[in-house]
PDB file of C-alpha atoms and ligand atoms in Angstrom:
ATOM      1  CA  MET A  12     -30.300 -37.288 -40.498  1.00 89.00           C
ATOM      2  CA  ARG A  13     -33.813 -36.166 -41.384  1.00 92.00           C
ATOM      3  CA  LEU A  14     -34.618 -36.294 -45.074  1.00 95.00           C
ATOM      4  CA  ASP A  15     -35.487 -32.582 -45.418  1.00 93.00           C
ATOM      5  CA  LYS A  16     -32.319 -31.574 -43.576  1.00 89.00           C
ATOM      6  CA  LEU A  17     -30.202 -33.892 -45.734  1.00 92.00           C
ATOM      7  CA  LEU A  18     -31.596 -32.370 -48.934  1.00 92.00           C
ATOM      8  CA  ARG A  19     -30.884 -28.896 -47.636  1.00 87.00           C
ATOM      9  CA  ILE A  20     -27.330 -29.679 -46.552  1.00 86.00           C
ATOM     10  CA  ALA A  21     -26.737 -31.300 -49.944  1.00 89.00           C
ATOM     11  CA  GLY A  22     -27.713 -27.988 -51.504  1.00 85.00           C
ATOM     12  CA  ALA A  23     -30.554 -29.730 -53.365  1.00 87.00           C
ATOM     13  CA  ALA A  24     -33.399 -27.673 -51.887  1.00 88.00           C
ATOM     14  CA  SER A  25     -34.369 -25.433 -49.004  1.00 85.00           C
ATOM     15  CA  ARG A  26     -36.075 -27.262 -46.165  1.00 83.00           C
ATOM     16  CA  ARG A  27     -39.477 -26.025 -47.319  1.00 90.00           C
ATOM     17  CA  GLU A  28     -38.776 -26.971 -50.942  1.00 93.00           C
ATOM     18  CA  ALA A  29     -37.610 -30.392 -49.752  1.00 92.00           C
ATOM     19  CA  ARG A  30     -40.998 -30.984 -48.147  1.00 92.00           C
ATOM     20  CA  GLU A  31     -42.797 -30.023 -51.364  1.00 94.00           C
ATOM     21  CA  LEU A  32     -40.495 -32.195 -53.490  1.00 95.00           C
ATOM     22  CA  ALA A  33     -41.053 -35.177 -51.184  1.00 95.00           C
ATOM     23  CA  ALA A  34     -44.823 -34.608 -51.319  1.00 95.00           C
ATOM     24  CA  ALA A  35     -44.563 -34.510 -55.133  1.00 96.00           C
ATOM     25  CA  GLY A  36     -42.918 -37.951 -55.160  1.00 96.00           C
ATOM     26  CA  ARG A  37     -39.599 -36.667 -56.546  1.00 96.00           C
ATOM     27  CA  VAL A  38     -37.463 -37.989 -53.691  1.00 96.00           C
ATOM     28  CA  THR A  39     -36.282 -41.585 -53.316  1.00 97.00           C
ATOM     29  CA  VAL A  40     -34.378 -43.378 -50.573  1.00 96.00           C
ATOM     30  CA  ASP A  41     -32.599 -46.518 -51.799  1.00 97.00           C
ATOM     31  CA  GLY A  42     -34.809 -46.447 -54.875  1.00 97.00           C
ATOM     32  CA  ALA A  43     -38.173 -46.191 -53.086  1.00 97.00           C
ATOM     33  CA  VAL A  44     -40.259 -43.001 -53.335  1.00 97.00           C
ATOM     34  CA  VAL A  45     -40.534 -41.346 -49.909  1.00 96.00           C
ATOM     35  CA  SER A  46     -43.123 -38.669 -49.215  1.00 96.00           C
ATOM     36  CA  ASP A  47     -42.373 -38.385 -45.462  1.00 95.00           C
ATOM     37  CA  TYR A  48     -39.922 -35.479 -45.353  1.00 94.00           C
ATOM     38  CA  ALA A  49     -39.180 -36.185 -41.681  1.00 95.00           C
ATOM     39  CA  MET A  50     -37.911 -39.711 -42.343  1.00 96.00           C
ATOM     40  CA  GLU A  51     -34.596 -40.457 -40.634  1.00 96.00           C
ATOM     41  CA  CYS A  52     -31.984 -41.507 -43.206  1.00 95.00           C
ATOM     42  CA  LEU A  53     -28.929 -43.596 -42.410  1.00 94.00           C
ATOM     43  CA  PRO A  54     -25.474 -42.606 -43.762  1.00 90.00           C
ATOM     44  CA  GLU A  55     -25.337 -45.717 -45.959  1.00 94.00           C
ATOM     45  CA  GLN A  56     -28.679 -44.965 -47.632  1.00 95.00           C
ATOM     46  CA  THR A  57     -28.791 -43.284 -51.050  1.00 95.00           C
ATOM     47  CA  VAL A  58     -31.118 -40.315 -51.292  1.00 96.00           C
ATOM     48  CA  CYS A  59     -31.971 -39.054 -54.777  1.00 96.00           C
ATOM     49  CA  LEU A  60     -33.852 -36.042 -56.049  1.00 95.00           C
ATOM     50  CA  ASP A  61     -35.232 -36.630 -59.542  1.00 96.00           C
ATOM     51  CA  GLY A  62     -32.918 -39.632 -59.747  1.00 96.00           C
ATOM     52  CA  VAL A  63     -29.774 -37.615 -58.927  1.00 94.00           C
ATOM     53  CA  PRO A  64     -27.963 -38.596 -55.697  1.00 94.00           C
ATOM     54  CA  ALA A  65     -27.991 -35.893 -53.005  1.00 94.00           C
ATOM     55  CA  LYS A  66     -24.957 -36.063 -50.725  1.00 89.00           C
ATOM     56  CA  PRO A  67     -24.860 -33.961 -47.536  1.00 85.00           C
ATOM     57  CA  LEU A  68     -21.933 -31.532 -47.508  1.00 88.00           C
ATOM     58  CA  PRO A  69     -19.819 -31.050 -44.353  1.00 87.00           C
ATOM     59  CA  LEU A  70     -21.551 -29.165 -41.511  1.00 88.00           C
ATOM     60  CA  VAL A  71     -18.760 -26.642 -41.432  1.00 94.00           C
ATOM     61  CA  VAL A  72     -18.956 -23.276 -39.624  1.00 97.00           C
ATOM     62  CA  TYR A  73     -16.967 -20.449 -41.251  1.00 98.00           C
ATOM     63  CA  MET A  74     -15.675 -17.291 -39.631  1.00 98.00           C
ATOM     64  CA  LEU A  75     -15.819 -14.352 -42.072  1.00 98.00           C
ATOM     65  CA  ASN A  76     -14.240 -10.952 -41.589  1.00 98.00           C
ATOM     66  CA  LYS A  77     -17.162  -9.143 -43.176  1.00 98.00           C
ATOM     67  CA  PRO A  78     -16.162  -5.979 -45.031  1.00 98.00           C
ATOM     68  CA  ALA A  79     -18.382  -2.902 -44.957  1.00 98.00           C
ATOM     69  CA  GLY A  80     -20.629  -2.551 -48.008  1.00 98.00           C
ATOM     70  CA  CYS A  81     -21.695  -6.141 -48.392  1.00 97.00           C
ATOM     71  CA  VAL A  82     -25.111  -7.450 -47.484  1.00 98.00           C
ATOM     72  CA  THR A  83     -25.785 -10.230 -44.964  1.00 98.00           C
ATOM     73  CA  ALA A  84     -27.953 -12.399 -47.193  1.00 95.00           C
ATOM     74  CA  THR A  85     -27.577 -15.447 -49.371  1.00 91.00           C
ATOM     75  CA  ARG A  86     -28.441 -13.348 -52.429  1.00 89.00           C
ATOM     76  CA  ALA A  87     -28.518  -9.576 -52.945  1.00 92.00           C
ATOM     77  CA  GLU A  88     -29.763  -8.336 -56.301  1.00 93.00           C
ATOM     78  CA  GLY A  89     -27.249  -5.839 -57.740  1.00 95.00           C
ATOM     79  CA  GLN A  90     -25.185  -5.827 -54.533  1.00 97.00           C
ATOM     80  CA  THR A  91     -22.462  -8.005 -53.055  1.00 97.00           C
ATOM     81  CA  SER A  92     -23.743 -10.543 -50.550  1.00 98.00           C
ATOM     82  CA  VAL A  93     -21.576 -12.221 -47.927  1.00 98.00           C
ATOM     83  CA  LEU A  94     -21.998 -15.469 -49.895  1.00 97.00           C
ATOM     84  CA  ASP A  95     -20.418 -13.835 -52.960  1.00 97.00           C
ATOM     85  CA  LEU A  96     -17.164 -13.693 -50.972  1.00 97.00           C
ATOM     86  CA  PHE A  97     -16.977 -17.509 -50.888  1.00 97.00           C
ATOM     87  CA  LEU A  98     -15.724 -19.805 -53.638  1.00 96.00           C
ATOM     88  CA  PRO A  99     -18.680 -21.160 -55.644  1.00 91.00           C
ATOM     89  CA  GLU A 100     -17.973 -24.733 -54.503  1.00 88.00           C
ATOM     90  CA  GLU A 101     -18.094 -23.648 -50.836  1.00 93.00           C
ATOM     91  CA  ARG A 102     -21.350 -21.661 -51.065  1.00 92.00           C
ATOM     92  CA  THR A 103     -23.769 -24.553 -51.407  1.00 87.00           C
ATOM     93  CA  GLY A 104     -26.263 -24.645 -48.537  1.00 86.00           C
ATOM     94  CA  LEU A 105     -24.386 -21.957 -46.603  1.00 92.00           C
ATOM     95  CA  PHE A 106     -26.282 -19.230 -44.714  1.00 93.00           C
ATOM     96  CA  PRO A 107     -25.336 -16.481 -42.253  1.00 97.00           C
ATOM     97  CA  VAL A 108     -25.810 -16.951 -38.506  1.00 97.00           C
ATOM     98  CA  GLY A 109     -27.690 -13.782 -37.597  1.00 96.00           C
ATOM     99  CA  ARG A 110     -27.027 -10.538 -39.384  1.00 97.00           C
ATOM    100  CA  LEU A 111     -24.669  -7.588 -39.559  1.00 98.00           C
ATOM    101  CA  ASP A 112     -25.807  -4.349 -41.190  1.00 98.00           C
ATOM    102  CA  LYS A 113     -24.414  -3.527 -44.628  1.00 98.00           C
ATOM    103  CA  ASP A 114     -22.038  -0.952 -43.110  1.00 98.00           C
ATOM    104  CA  THR A 115     -20.950  -3.142 -40.184  1.00 98.00           C
ATOM    105  CA  GLU A 116     -17.635  -4.987 -40.384  1.00 98.00           C
ATOM    106  CA  GLY A 117     -16.130  -7.892 -38.557  1.00 98.00           C
ATOM    107  CA  LEU A 118     -17.011 -11.302 -37.238  1.00 98.00           C
ATOM    108  CA  LEU A 119     -19.840 -13.092 -39.039  1.00 98.00           C
ATOM    109  CA  LEU A 120     -20.422 -16.844 -38.875  1.00 98.00           C
ATOM    110  CA  LEU A 121     -21.814 -18.816 -41.799  1.00 98.00           C
ATOM    111  CA  THR A 122     -22.835 -22.445 -41.740  1.00 96.00           C
ATOM    112  CA  ARG A 123     -25.036 -25.172 -43.214  1.00 90.00           C
ATOM    113  CA  ASP A 124     -25.808 -26.378 -39.701  1.00 90.00           C
ATOM    114  CA  GLY A 125     -29.280 -25.157 -38.734  1.00 87.00           C
ATOM    115  CA  ASP A 126     -28.948 -26.578 -35.206  1.00 88.00           C
ATOM    116  CA  PHE A 127     -25.750 -24.607 -34.586  1.00 94.00           C
ATOM    117  CA  CYS A 128     -27.395 -21.452 -35.967  1.00 95.00           C
ATOM    118  CA  ARG A 129     -30.434 -21.837 -33.703  1.00 93.00           C
ATOM    119  CA  ARG A 130     -28.216 -22.439 -30.658  1.00 94.00           C
ATOM    120  CA  VAL A 131     -26.410 -19.154 -31.316  1.00 96.00           C
ATOM    121  CA  ILE A 132     -29.327 -16.879 -32.158  1.00 94.00           C
ATOM    122  CA  ARG A 133     -32.137 -18.070 -29.883  1.00 90.00           C
ATOM    123  CA  PRO A 134     -32.806 -15.318 -27.321  1.00 81.00           C
ATOM    124  CA  GLU A 135     -32.265 -17.595 -24.315  1.00 87.00           C
ATOM    125  CA  SER A 136     -28.739 -18.530 -25.484  1.00 90.00           C
ATOM    126  CA  GLY A 137     -27.512 -15.320 -23.831  1.00 89.00           C
ATOM    127  CA  VAL A 138     -24.394 -15.242 -26.041  1.00 96.00           C
ATOM    128  CA  TRP A 139     -22.577 -11.913 -25.593  1.00 97.00           C
ATOM    129  CA  LYS A 140     -21.551 -10.056 -28.752  1.00 98.00           C
ATOM    130  CA  THR A 141     -18.770  -7.475 -28.567  1.00 98.00           C
ATOM    131  CA  TYR A 142     -18.546  -4.452 -30.875  1.00 98.00           C
ATOM    132  CA  GLU A 143     -15.982  -1.760 -31.497  1.00 98.00           C
ATOM    133  CA  VAL A 144     -17.891   1.483 -31.996  1.00 98.00           C
ATOM    134  CA  ARG A 145     -17.098   5.019 -33.085  1.00 98.00           C
ATOM    135  CA  VAL A 146     -19.682   7.756 -32.739  1.00 98.00           C
ATOM    136  CA  SER A 147     -20.240  11.278 -34.050  1.00 98.00           C
ATOM    137  CA  ARG A 148     -20.588  12.907 -30.599  1.00 98.00           C
ATOM    138  CA  PRO A 149     -19.196  11.623 -27.292  1.00 98.00           C
ATOM    139  CA  PHE A 150     -21.347   9.193 -25.321  1.00 98.00           C
ATOM    140  CA  PRO A 151     -22.936  11.136 -22.420  1.00 97.00           C
ATOM    141  CA  PRO A 152     -21.518  10.425 -18.940  1.00 95.00           C
ATOM    142  CA  ASP A 153     -24.561   8.408 -17.771  1.00 97.00           C
ATOM    143  CA  THR A 154     -24.408   5.968 -20.731  1.00 98.00           C
ATOM    144  CA  GLU A 155     -22.793   3.177 -18.697  1.00 98.00           C
ATOM    145  CA  ARG A 156     -25.551   3.339 -16.080  1.00 98.00           C
ATOM    146  CA  LEU A 157     -28.334   3.526 -18.686  1.00 97.00           C
ATOM    147  CA  PHE A 158     -26.919   0.526 -20.560  1.00 98.00           C
ATOM    148  CA  GLN A 159     -26.486  -1.436 -17.330  1.00 98.00           C
ATOM    149  CA  GLU A 160     -30.056  -0.750 -16.236  1.00 97.00           C
ATOM    150  CA  GLY A 161     -31.429  -1.898 -19.588  1.00 97.00           C
ATOM    151  CA  LEU A 162     -31.954   0.901 -22.053  1.00 97.00           C
ATOM    152  CA  VAL A 163     -35.500   1.729 -23.160  1.00 95.00           C
ATOM    153  CA  LEU A 164     -35.618   2.427 -26.902  1.00 95.00           C
ATOM    154  CA  PRO A 165     -37.918   5.182 -28.275  1.00 92.00           C
ATOM    155  CA  ASP A 166     -40.419   2.484 -29.380  1.00 93.00           C
ATOM    156  CA  GLY A 167     -40.743   1.444 -25.714  1.00 94.00           C
ATOM    157  CA  LYS A 168     -38.708  -1.759 -26.018  1.00 94.00           C
ATOM    158  CA  ARG A 169     -36.609  -2.408 -22.931  1.00 95.00           C
ATOM    159  CA  LEU A 170     -33.237  -4.007 -23.689  1.00 96.00           C
ATOM    160  CA  LEU A 171     -31.347  -6.462 -21.533  1.00 96.00           C
ATOM    161  CA  PRO A 172     -28.482  -4.945 -19.536  1.00 97.00           C
ATOM    162  CA  ALA A 173     -25.517  -4.159 -21.790  1.00 97.00           C
ATOM    163  CA  ARG A 174     -21.967  -3.017 -21.095  1.00 98.00           C
ATOM    164  CA  ILE A 175     -19.908  -0.169 -22.442  1.00 98.00           C
ATOM    165  CA  GLU A 176     -16.279   0.814 -21.977  1.00 98.00           C
ATOM    166  CA  THR A 177     -15.651   4.259 -23.387  1.00 98.00           C
ATOM    167  CA  ALA A 178     -12.283   5.680 -24.436  1.00 98.00           C
ATOM    168  CA  PRO A 179     -11.252   8.961 -22.733  1.00 96.00           C
ATOM    169  CA  ASP A 180     -12.404  10.995 -25.767  1.00 96.00           C
ATOM    170  CA  GLY A 181     -15.921   9.519 -25.366  1.00 96.00           C
ATOM    171  CA  ARG A 182     -16.181   8.879 -29.105  1.00 98.00           C
ATOM    172  CA  ARG A 183     -14.809   5.346 -29.204  1.00 98.00           C
ATOM    173  CA  ALA A 184     -16.156   2.472 -27.172  1.00 98.00           C
ATOM    174  CA  VAL A 185     -16.451  -1.259 -26.810  1.00 98.00           C
ATOM    175  CA  ILE A 186     -20.082  -2.322 -26.358  1.00 98.00           C
ATOM    176  CA  ARG A 187     -21.292  -5.768 -25.289  1.00 98.00           C
ATOM    177  CA  VAL A 188     -24.855  -6.896 -25.884  1.00 97.00           C
ATOM    178  CA  ARG A 189     -26.539 -10.252 -25.576  1.00 95.00           C
ATOM    179  CA  GLU A 190     -29.564  -9.766 -27.784  1.00 93.00           C
ATOM    180  CA  GLY A 191     -29.767  -9.727 -31.554  1.00 90.00           C
ATOM    181  CA  ILE A 192     -32.209  -6.911 -32.189  1.00 93.00           C
ATOM    182  CA  THR A 193     -32.044  -5.289 -35.632  1.00 95.00           C
ATOM    183  CA  HIS A 194     -29.644  -2.305 -35.686  1.00 97.00           C
ATOM    184  CA  GLN A 195     -29.308  -2.742 -31.928  1.00 97.00           C
ATOM    185  CA  VAL A 196     -26.036  -0.918 -31.329  1.00 98.00           C
ATOM    186  CA  ARG A 197     -26.933   1.916 -33.696  1.00 98.00           C
ATOM    187  CA  ARG A 198     -30.304   2.293 -31.947  1.00 98.00           C
ATOM    188  CA  MET A 199     -28.671   2.224 -28.507  1.00 98.00           C
ATOM    189  CA  ALA A 200     -26.262   4.989 -29.551  1.00 98.00           C
ATOM    190  CA  ALA A 201     -29.152   7.026 -30.995  1.00 97.00           C
ATOM    191  CA  ALA A 202     -31.128   6.574 -27.762  1.00 97.00           C
ATOM    192  CA  VAL A 203     -28.356   8.324 -25.811  1.00 97.00           C
ATOM    193  CA  GLY A 204     -28.049  11.120 -28.357  1.00 97.00           C
ATOM    194  CA  THR A 205     -25.204  10.142 -30.637  1.00 98.00           C
ATOM    195  CA  ARG A 206     -24.739   8.378 -33.985  1.00 98.00           C
ATOM    196  CA  VAL A 207     -22.606   5.385 -34.934  1.00 98.00           C
ATOM    197  CA  THR A 208     -20.041   6.224 -37.623  1.00 98.00           C
ATOM    198  CA  TYR A 209     -18.140   2.921 -37.490  1.00 98.00           C
ATOM    199  CA  LEU A 210     -19.155  -0.496 -36.209  1.00 98.00           C
ATOM    200  CA  LYS A 211     -17.176  -3.711 -36.101  1.00 98.00           C
ATOM    201  CA  ARG A 212     -18.068  -6.979 -34.349  1.00 98.00           C
ATOM    202  CA  LEU A 213     -15.060  -8.312 -32.495  1.00 98.00           C
ATOM    203  CA  SER A 214     -16.406 -11.436 -30.828  1.00 98.00           C
ATOM    204  CA  ILE A 215     -19.357 -13.766 -30.324  1.00 98.00           C
ATOM    205  CA  GLY A 216     -19.291 -15.460 -26.923  1.00 97.00           C
ATOM    206  CA  GLY A 217     -15.732 -16.686 -26.372  1.00 98.00           C
ATOM    207  CA  LEU A 218     -14.895 -16.614 -30.097  1.00 98.00           C
ATOM    208  CA  THR A 219     -12.816 -13.637 -31.248  1.00 98.00           C
ATOM    209  CA  LEU A 220     -12.316 -12.544 -34.849  1.00 98.00           C
ATOM    210  CA  ASP A 221      -9.039 -13.953 -36.194  1.00 98.00           C
ATOM    211  CA  GLY A 222      -6.860 -10.850 -36.585  1.00 97.00           C
ATOM    212  CA  THR A 223      -4.987 -12.428 -39.514  1.00 98.00           C
ATOM    213  CA  LEU A 224      -8.121 -12.490 -41.707  1.00 98.00           C
ATOM    214  CA  PRO A 225      -8.194  -9.513 -44.093  1.00 98.00           C
ATOM    215  CA  PRO A 226     -11.597  -7.898 -44.823  1.00 98.00           C
ATOM    216  CA  GLY A 227     -13.474 -10.469 -46.925  1.00 98.00           C
ATOM    217  CA  GLY A 228     -11.258 -13.288 -45.646  1.00 98.00           C
ATOM    218  CA  TYR A 229     -12.727 -16.394 -44.053  1.00 98.00           C
ATOM    219  CA  ARG A 230     -11.763 -19.770 -42.634  1.00 98.00           C
ATOM    220  CA  PRO A 231     -13.504 -22.782 -41.099  1.00 98.00           C
ATOM    221  CA  LEU A 232     -13.735 -22.991 -37.303  1.00 98.00           C
ATOM    222  CA  THR A 233     -12.274 -25.902 -35.383  1.00 97.00           C
ATOM    223  CA  ASP A 234     -14.726 -27.913 -33.223  1.00 96.00           C
ATOM    224  CA  ASP A 235     -13.272 -26.221 -30.158  1.00 97.00           C
ATOM    225  CA  GLU A 236     -13.799 -22.765 -31.665  1.00 98.00           C
ATOM    226  CA  GLN A 237     -17.415 -23.674 -32.471  1.00 97.00           C
ATOM    227  CA  GLU A 238     -18.014 -24.555 -28.832  1.00 96.00           C
ATOM    228  CA  SER A 239     -16.199 -21.418 -27.634  1.00 98.00           C
ATOM    229  CA  VAL A 240     -19.163 -19.406 -28.955  1.00 97.00           C
ATOM    230  CA  PHE A 241     -21.180 -20.745 -25.982  1.00 96.00           C
ATOM    231  CA  ARG A 242     -18.487 -20.062 -23.369  1.00 92.00           C
TER     232      ARG A 242
HETATM  233  N1  LIG B 329     -25.935  -3.608 -34.054  1.00 61.88           N
HETATM  234  C1  LIG B 329     -26.149  -2.811 -35.117  1.00 61.88           C
HETATM  235  O1  LIG B 329     -26.694  -1.720 -34.989  1.00 61.88           O
HETATM  236  N2  LIG B 329     -25.742  -3.237 -36.323  1.00 61.88           N
HETATM  237  C2  LIG B 329     -25.111  -4.414 -36.527  1.00 61.88           C
HETATM  238  O2  LIG B 329     -24.751  -4.722 -37.659  1.00 61.88           O
HETATM  239  C3  LIG B 329     -24.899  -5.227 -35.402  1.00 61.88           C
HETATM  240  C4  LIG B 329     -25.313  -4.812 -34.188  1.00 61.88           C
END
């Protein structure tokens, strides 16, 4: 594993900090000062920061049932962050994979594995995200066609084709998108003349929120569940 990644996964420093610490001569590998932050370290080698051993923590991926009212960030001054929901000993090095708005509930992944995170959020991954939506006024009848054609937002941005299945009352729907644009579902609803009053993410790719997790509950994913995100 690369030295800067190892220090990050050990919770010793962010990747950028790790580079600065290595440049400052504060990092050793088997007792020798190493300034090359990209050095590949072997599992049997001992990496120390300021003389203290840095051990990589497991590259776990957690599924969280995010409650409304908490912020998708590692820290949120004066507010509850999604990391605050984890036990202190589990938080180290953990970060959210993408983002849900403060008022959005449901499936959020958190990990220390930067490669996994990049695989999920890079635009070309094409991973579909499914949302349960409630709106203030019924979706207009041509919403399905507009979504399928690729909605154009008021700022001129054209979205990739999305899907919507609307309940008979027109005010509840399941929406599937495969981009990760900020406030995407809320902006899509606004673009067709309604307003989201409730939003919950149900699935990411082939991974569905575990219905037994209460709001704020979380659990690690199995290897198979991690891969199901890309199916
Ligand atoms: N779309 C939104 O508008 N908000 C979210 O939190 C997720 C998707």
